[in-house]
CSV table of C-alpha atoms and ligand atoms in Angstrom, one decimal:
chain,number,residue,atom,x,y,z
A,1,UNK,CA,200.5,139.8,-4.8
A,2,UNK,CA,198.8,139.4,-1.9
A,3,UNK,CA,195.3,137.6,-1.2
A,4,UNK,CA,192.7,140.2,0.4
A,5,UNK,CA,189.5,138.7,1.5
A,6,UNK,CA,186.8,141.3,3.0
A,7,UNK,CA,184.5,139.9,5.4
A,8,UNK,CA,182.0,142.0,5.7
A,9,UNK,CA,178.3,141.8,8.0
A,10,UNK,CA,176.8,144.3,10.7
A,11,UNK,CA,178.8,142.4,13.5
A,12,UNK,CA,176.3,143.8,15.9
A,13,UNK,CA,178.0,142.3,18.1
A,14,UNK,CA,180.6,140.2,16.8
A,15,UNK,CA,179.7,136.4,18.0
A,16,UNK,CA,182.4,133.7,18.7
A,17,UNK,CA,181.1,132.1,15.0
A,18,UNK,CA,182.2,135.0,13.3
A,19,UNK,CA,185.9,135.5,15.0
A,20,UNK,CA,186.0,131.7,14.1
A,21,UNK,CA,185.1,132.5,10.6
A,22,UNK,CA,187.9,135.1,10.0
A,23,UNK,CA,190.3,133.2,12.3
A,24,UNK,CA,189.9,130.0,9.4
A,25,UNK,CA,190.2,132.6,6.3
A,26,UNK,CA,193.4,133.2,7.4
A,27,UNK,CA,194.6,129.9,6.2
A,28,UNK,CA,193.4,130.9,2.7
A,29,UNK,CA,194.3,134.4,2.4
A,30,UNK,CA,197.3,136.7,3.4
A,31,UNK,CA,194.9,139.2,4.8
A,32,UNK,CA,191.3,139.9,5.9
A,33,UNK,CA,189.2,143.4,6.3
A,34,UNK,CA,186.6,142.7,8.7
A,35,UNK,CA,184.3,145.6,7.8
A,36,UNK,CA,181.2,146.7,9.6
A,37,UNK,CA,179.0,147.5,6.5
A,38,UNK,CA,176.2,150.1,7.5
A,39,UNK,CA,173.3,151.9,6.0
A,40,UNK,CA,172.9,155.2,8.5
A,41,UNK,CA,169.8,156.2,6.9
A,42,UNK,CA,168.4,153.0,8.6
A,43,UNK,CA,170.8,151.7,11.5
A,44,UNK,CA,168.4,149.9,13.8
A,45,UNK,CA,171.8,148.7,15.5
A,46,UNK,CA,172.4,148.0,19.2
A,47,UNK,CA,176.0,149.2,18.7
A,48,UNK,CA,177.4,152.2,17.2
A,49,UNK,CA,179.5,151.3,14.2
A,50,UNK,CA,182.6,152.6,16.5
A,51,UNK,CA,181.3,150.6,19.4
A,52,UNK,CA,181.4,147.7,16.7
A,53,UNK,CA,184.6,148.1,15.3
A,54,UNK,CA,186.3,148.4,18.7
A,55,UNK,CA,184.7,145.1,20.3
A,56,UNK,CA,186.2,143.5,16.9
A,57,UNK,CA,189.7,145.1,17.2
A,58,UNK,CA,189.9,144.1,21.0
A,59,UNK,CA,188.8,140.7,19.8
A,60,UNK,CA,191.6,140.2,17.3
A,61,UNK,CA,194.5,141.8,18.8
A,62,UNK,CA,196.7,138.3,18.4
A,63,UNK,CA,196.2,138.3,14.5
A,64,UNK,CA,196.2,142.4,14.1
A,65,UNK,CA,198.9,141.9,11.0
A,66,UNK,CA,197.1,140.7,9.2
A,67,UNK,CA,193.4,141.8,10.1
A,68,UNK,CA,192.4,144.9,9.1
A,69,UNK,CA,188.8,146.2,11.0
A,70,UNK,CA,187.1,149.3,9.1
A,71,UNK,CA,183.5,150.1,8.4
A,72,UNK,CA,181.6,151.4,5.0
A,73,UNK,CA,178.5,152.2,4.0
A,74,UNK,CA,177.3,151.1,0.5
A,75,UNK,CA,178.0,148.9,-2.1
A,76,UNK,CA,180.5,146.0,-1.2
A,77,UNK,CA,182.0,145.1,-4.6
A,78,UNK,CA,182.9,149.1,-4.3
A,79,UNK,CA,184.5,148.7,-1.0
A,80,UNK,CA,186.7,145.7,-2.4
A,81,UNK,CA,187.9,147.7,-5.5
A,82,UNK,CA,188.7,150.4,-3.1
A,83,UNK,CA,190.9,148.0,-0.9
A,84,UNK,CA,192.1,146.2,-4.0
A,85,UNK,CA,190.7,143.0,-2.2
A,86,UNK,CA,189.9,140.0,-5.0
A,87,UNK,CA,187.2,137.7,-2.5
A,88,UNK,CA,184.3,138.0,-0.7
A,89,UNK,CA,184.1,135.3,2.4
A,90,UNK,CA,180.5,134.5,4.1
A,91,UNK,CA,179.8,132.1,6.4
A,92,UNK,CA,177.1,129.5,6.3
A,93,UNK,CA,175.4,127.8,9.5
A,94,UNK,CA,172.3,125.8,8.0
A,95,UNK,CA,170.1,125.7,4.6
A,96,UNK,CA,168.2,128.8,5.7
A,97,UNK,CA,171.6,130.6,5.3
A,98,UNK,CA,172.6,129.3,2.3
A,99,UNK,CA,168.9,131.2,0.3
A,100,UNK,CA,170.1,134.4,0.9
A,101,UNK,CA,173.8,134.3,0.7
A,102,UNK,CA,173.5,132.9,-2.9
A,103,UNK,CA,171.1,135.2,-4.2
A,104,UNK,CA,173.6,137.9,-2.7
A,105,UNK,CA,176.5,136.2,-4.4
A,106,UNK,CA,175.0,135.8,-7.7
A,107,UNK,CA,174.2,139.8,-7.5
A,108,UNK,CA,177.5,141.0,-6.8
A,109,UNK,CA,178.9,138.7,-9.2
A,110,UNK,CA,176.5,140.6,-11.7
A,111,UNK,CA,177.8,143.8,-10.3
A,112,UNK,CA,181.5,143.1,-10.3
A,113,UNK,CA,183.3,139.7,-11.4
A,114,UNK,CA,186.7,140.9,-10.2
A,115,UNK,CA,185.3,139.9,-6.7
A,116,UNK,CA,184.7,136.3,-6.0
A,117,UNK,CA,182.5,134.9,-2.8
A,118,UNK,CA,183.7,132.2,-0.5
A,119,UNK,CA,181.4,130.7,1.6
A,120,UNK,CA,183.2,129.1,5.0
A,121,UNK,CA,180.7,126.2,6.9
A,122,UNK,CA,180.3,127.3,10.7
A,123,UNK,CA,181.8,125.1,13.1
A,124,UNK,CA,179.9,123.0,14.8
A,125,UNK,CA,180.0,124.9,18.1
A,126,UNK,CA,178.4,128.0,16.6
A,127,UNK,CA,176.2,126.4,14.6
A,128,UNK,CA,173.4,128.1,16.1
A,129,UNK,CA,175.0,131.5,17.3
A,130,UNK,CA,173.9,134.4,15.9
A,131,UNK,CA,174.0,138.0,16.7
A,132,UNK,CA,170.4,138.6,17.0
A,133,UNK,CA,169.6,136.1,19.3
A,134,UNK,CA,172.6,136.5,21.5
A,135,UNK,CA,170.9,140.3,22.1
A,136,UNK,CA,167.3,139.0,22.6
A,137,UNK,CA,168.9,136.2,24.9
A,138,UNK,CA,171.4,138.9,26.8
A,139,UNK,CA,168.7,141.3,27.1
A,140,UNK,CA,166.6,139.4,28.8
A,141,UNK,CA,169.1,138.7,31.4
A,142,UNK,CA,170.4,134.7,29.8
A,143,UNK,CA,174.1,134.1,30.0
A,144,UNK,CA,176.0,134.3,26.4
A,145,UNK,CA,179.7,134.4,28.1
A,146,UNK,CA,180.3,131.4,26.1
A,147,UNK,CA,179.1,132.8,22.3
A,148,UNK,CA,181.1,136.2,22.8
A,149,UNK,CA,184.1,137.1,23.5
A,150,UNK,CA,184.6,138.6,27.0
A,151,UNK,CA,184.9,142.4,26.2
A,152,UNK,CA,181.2,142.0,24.2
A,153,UNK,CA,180.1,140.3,26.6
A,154,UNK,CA,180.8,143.2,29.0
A,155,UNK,CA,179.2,145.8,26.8
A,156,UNK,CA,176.2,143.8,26.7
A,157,UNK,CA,175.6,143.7,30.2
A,158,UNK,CA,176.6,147.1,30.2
A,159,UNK,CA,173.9,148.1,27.7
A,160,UNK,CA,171.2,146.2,29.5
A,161,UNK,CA,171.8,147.2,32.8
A,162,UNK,CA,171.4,150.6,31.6
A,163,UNK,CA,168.1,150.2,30.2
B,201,ADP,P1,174.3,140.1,8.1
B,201,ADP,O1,174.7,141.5,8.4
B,201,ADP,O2,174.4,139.7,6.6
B,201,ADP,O3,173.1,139.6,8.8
B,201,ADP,P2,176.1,139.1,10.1
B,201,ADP,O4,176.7,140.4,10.4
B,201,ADP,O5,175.2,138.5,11.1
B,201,ADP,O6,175.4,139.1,8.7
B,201,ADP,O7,177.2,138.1,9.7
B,201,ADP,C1,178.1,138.3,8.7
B,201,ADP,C2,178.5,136.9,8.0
B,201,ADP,O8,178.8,136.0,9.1
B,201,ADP,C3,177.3,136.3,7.3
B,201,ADP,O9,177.9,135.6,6.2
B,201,ADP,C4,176.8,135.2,8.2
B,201,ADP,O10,176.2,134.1,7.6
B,201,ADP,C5,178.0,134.8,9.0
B,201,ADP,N1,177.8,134.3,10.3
B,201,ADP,C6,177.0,134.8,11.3
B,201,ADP,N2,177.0,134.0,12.4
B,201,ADP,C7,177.9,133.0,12.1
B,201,ADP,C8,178.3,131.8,12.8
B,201,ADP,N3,177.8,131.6,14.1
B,201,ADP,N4,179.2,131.0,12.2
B,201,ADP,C9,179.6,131.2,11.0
B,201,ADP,N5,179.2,132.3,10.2
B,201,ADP,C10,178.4,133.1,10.8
């Protein structure tokens, strides 16, 4: 049988940390569904989810066997019954991470066993990347060439230019 792993986030955008993240899983399991999980009742997004899964995809390309990219909306231990997937990777950067992503754990543990969560350390280098601020940084006019890859990094000037 084969190991799925879902990693799931908003990915808005996807950040070198993250492509690292899923990048590493792939020594662990067969295959990995980056998913773009969204709630459109309360999308405060930059991106559109399409927008999002196509800067992943473009991203990727290299490792496209054996990366899936999709999006959902709702519960996560759902969406890995529904793609038969058995793990649940997160990645941690510091302590302030690790708060959250445990109570989250514990909670879809509660709400399905099947799926277990694997928590990946960031690498060093993206220690301190993270979607939010590469927006706040981008938007007001900083370089993030090197947290990004290039085709975000386009949209992002793109977006700001606009506005
Ligand atoms: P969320 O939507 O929960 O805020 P994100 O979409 O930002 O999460 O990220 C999804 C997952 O990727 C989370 O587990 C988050 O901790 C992890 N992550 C975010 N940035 C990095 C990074 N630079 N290095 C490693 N993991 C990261």
């Amino acid at each position: 049988m084969k190991r799925k792993a879902v990693y799931a986030g908003s990915f808005d955008p996807i950040t070198n940390g993250h492509l690292d993240i899923v990048r590493r899983s792939l020594c662990s399991f067969d295959e990995v569904i980056v998913a773009v999980a969204y709630n459109s009742a309360k999308d405060t997004a930059l991106f559109s989810v399409a927008e999002r899964v196509e800067m992943i995809r473009e991203a990727l390309t290299d490792v496209a066997e054996r990366v899936e990219v999709d999006s959902f909306e709702g519960l996560l231990v759902d969406y890995c019954d529904r793609k038969a997937a058995c793990a649940v990777i997160r990645g941690l950067r510091a302590v302030t991470d690790f708060e959250y992503e445990f109570q989250m754990a514990m909670m879809n543990r509660h709400l399905n066993p099947r799926v277990e969560t694997f928590f990946m350390t960031a690498s060093e280098a993206y220690l301190y990347t993270a979607s939010r601020l590469v927006k706040e940084v981008s938007r007001l006019g900083g370089d993030v060439g090197s947290l990004v890859p290039p085709g975000v990094n386009e949209r992002l000037n793109r977006k700001f230019a606009e506005s």
